[in-house]
Amino acid sequence: MLAFFQNILYNFFISLGVMIGGCFFGGVAATLNGHPPLKTMLDLCNRIKVWAIIVALGGTIPSIKVLEIGIFNGEVRGLVKQVVYILSALLGAHIGYMLIYYLEGSGSL
């Protein structure tokens, strides 16, 4: 049970880190190229959100395999675990997106 909660945290923070790190370094590259960094960071956030989730899950093939076994073989426990892992990674990616969004100034805290 402890490993389950640890994996939830890993998935959350890995996807959060991919979003923030990718957008931050993309903003540095935009600055070096003479483009507006905050706008570039926000554009990158939209493009890499799905990839942050995939990276956090360790690729799509193991996740799809677990979902397949859960659906077709009736192993509900594995299916629920995988859905929770996906939601955790999705939440981390979305929070990373929102942090960059508020940094850019499009939203207000």
XYZ file of C-alpha atoms in Angstrom:
109
model
C 0.000 0.000 0.000
C 2.912 2.324 0.719
C 4.313 1.759 -2.770
C 0.962 2.806 -4.235
C 1.063 6.203 -2.513
C 4.726 6.633 -3.381
C 3.960 6.040 -7.053
C 1.169 8.607 -6.896
C 3.629 11.194 -5.593
C 6.270 10.211 -8.140
C 3.800 10.548 -11.019
C 2.574 13.913 -9.766
C 5.991 15.470 -9.280
C 7.547 13.987 -12.416
C 4.817 15.459 -14.614
C 5.005 18.759 -12.706
C 8.774 18.826 -13.178
C 8.567 18.058 -16.886
C 6.113 20.920 -17.360
C 8.020 23.498 -15.350
C 11.486 22.415 -16.488
C 10.558 22.111 -20.152
C 8.803 25.457 -20.201
C 11.545 27.190 -18.227
C 14.333 25.988 -20.493
C 12.182 26.674 -23.538
C 11.858 30.242 -22.245
C 15.647 30.466 -21.902
C 16.015 29.265 -25.503
C 13.420 31.815 -26.644
C 15.361 34.576 -24.901
C 18.574 33.507 -26.615
C 16.750 33.501 -29.967
C 15.195 36.932 -29.419
C 11.614 35.718 -28.981
C 9.296 36.640 -26.082
C 10.073 34.093 -23.350
C 6.784 34.126 -21.428
C 4.657 33.722 -24.544
C 6.915 30.901 -25.706
C 6.665 29.239 -22.303
C 2.872 29.340 -22.450
C 2.865 27.919 -25.973
C 5.200 25.134 -24.853
C 2.928 24.339 -21.914
C 0.086 23.610 -24.282
C 2.264 21.390 -26.462
C 4.062 19.315 -23.818
C 1.234 18.683 -21.345
C 0.398 15.276 -22.806
C 4.074 14.347 -22.985
C 4.530 15.200 -19.309
C 1.796 12.706 -18.442
C 3.337 10.026 -20.669
C 6.785 10.565 -19.162
C 5.402 10.324 -15.628
C 3.702 7.037 -16.429
C 6.880 5.589 -17.900
C 5.541 5.324 -21.426
C 2.150 4.370 -22.721
C 2.587 0.645 -23.349
C 2.655 -0.534 -19.684
C -0.311 1.685 -18.841
C -2.348 0.417 -21.764
C -1.452 -3.193 -20.915
C -2.694 -2.768 -17.330
C -5.877 -1.098 -18.583
C -6.420 -3.936 -21.049
C -5.986 -6.594 -18.355
C -8.286 -4.667 -16.031
C -11.036 -4.278 -18.583
C -10.941 -7.638 -20.366
C -9.884 -9.909 -17.493
C -11.919 -8.192 -14.807
C -8.987 -7.182 -12.587
C -10.599 -4.087 -11.162
C -7.886 -3.401 -8.597
C -5.159 -2.935 -11.210
C -7.510 -0.874 -13.342
C -8.322 1.480 -10.470
C -4.644 1.831 -9.569
C -3.731 2.740 -13.138
C -6.543 5.293 -13.364
C -5.342 6.895 -10.115
C -1.771 7.021 -11.493
C -3.017 8.680 -14.675
C -5.070 11.203 -12.702
C -2.072 11.974 -10.494
C 0.127 12.643 -13.526
C -2.645 14.703 -15.127
C -3.001 16.795 -11.978
C 0.750 17.431 -11.816
C 0.846 18.496 -15.466
C -2.163 20.757 -15.015
C -0.721 22.436 -11.933
C 2.518 23.011 -13.855
C 0.485 24.548 -16.675
C -1.392 26.789 -14.255
C 1.848 27.963 -12.616
C 3.259 28.989 -16.004
C -0.098 30.528 -16.944
C -0.102 32.727 -13.826
C 3.587 33.543 -14.299
C 2.792 34.797 -17.803
C 0.150 37.099 -16.337
C -2.862 35.766 -18.216
C -4.576 34.892 -14.983
C -4.680 36.426 -11.558
C -4.120 34.742 -8.244
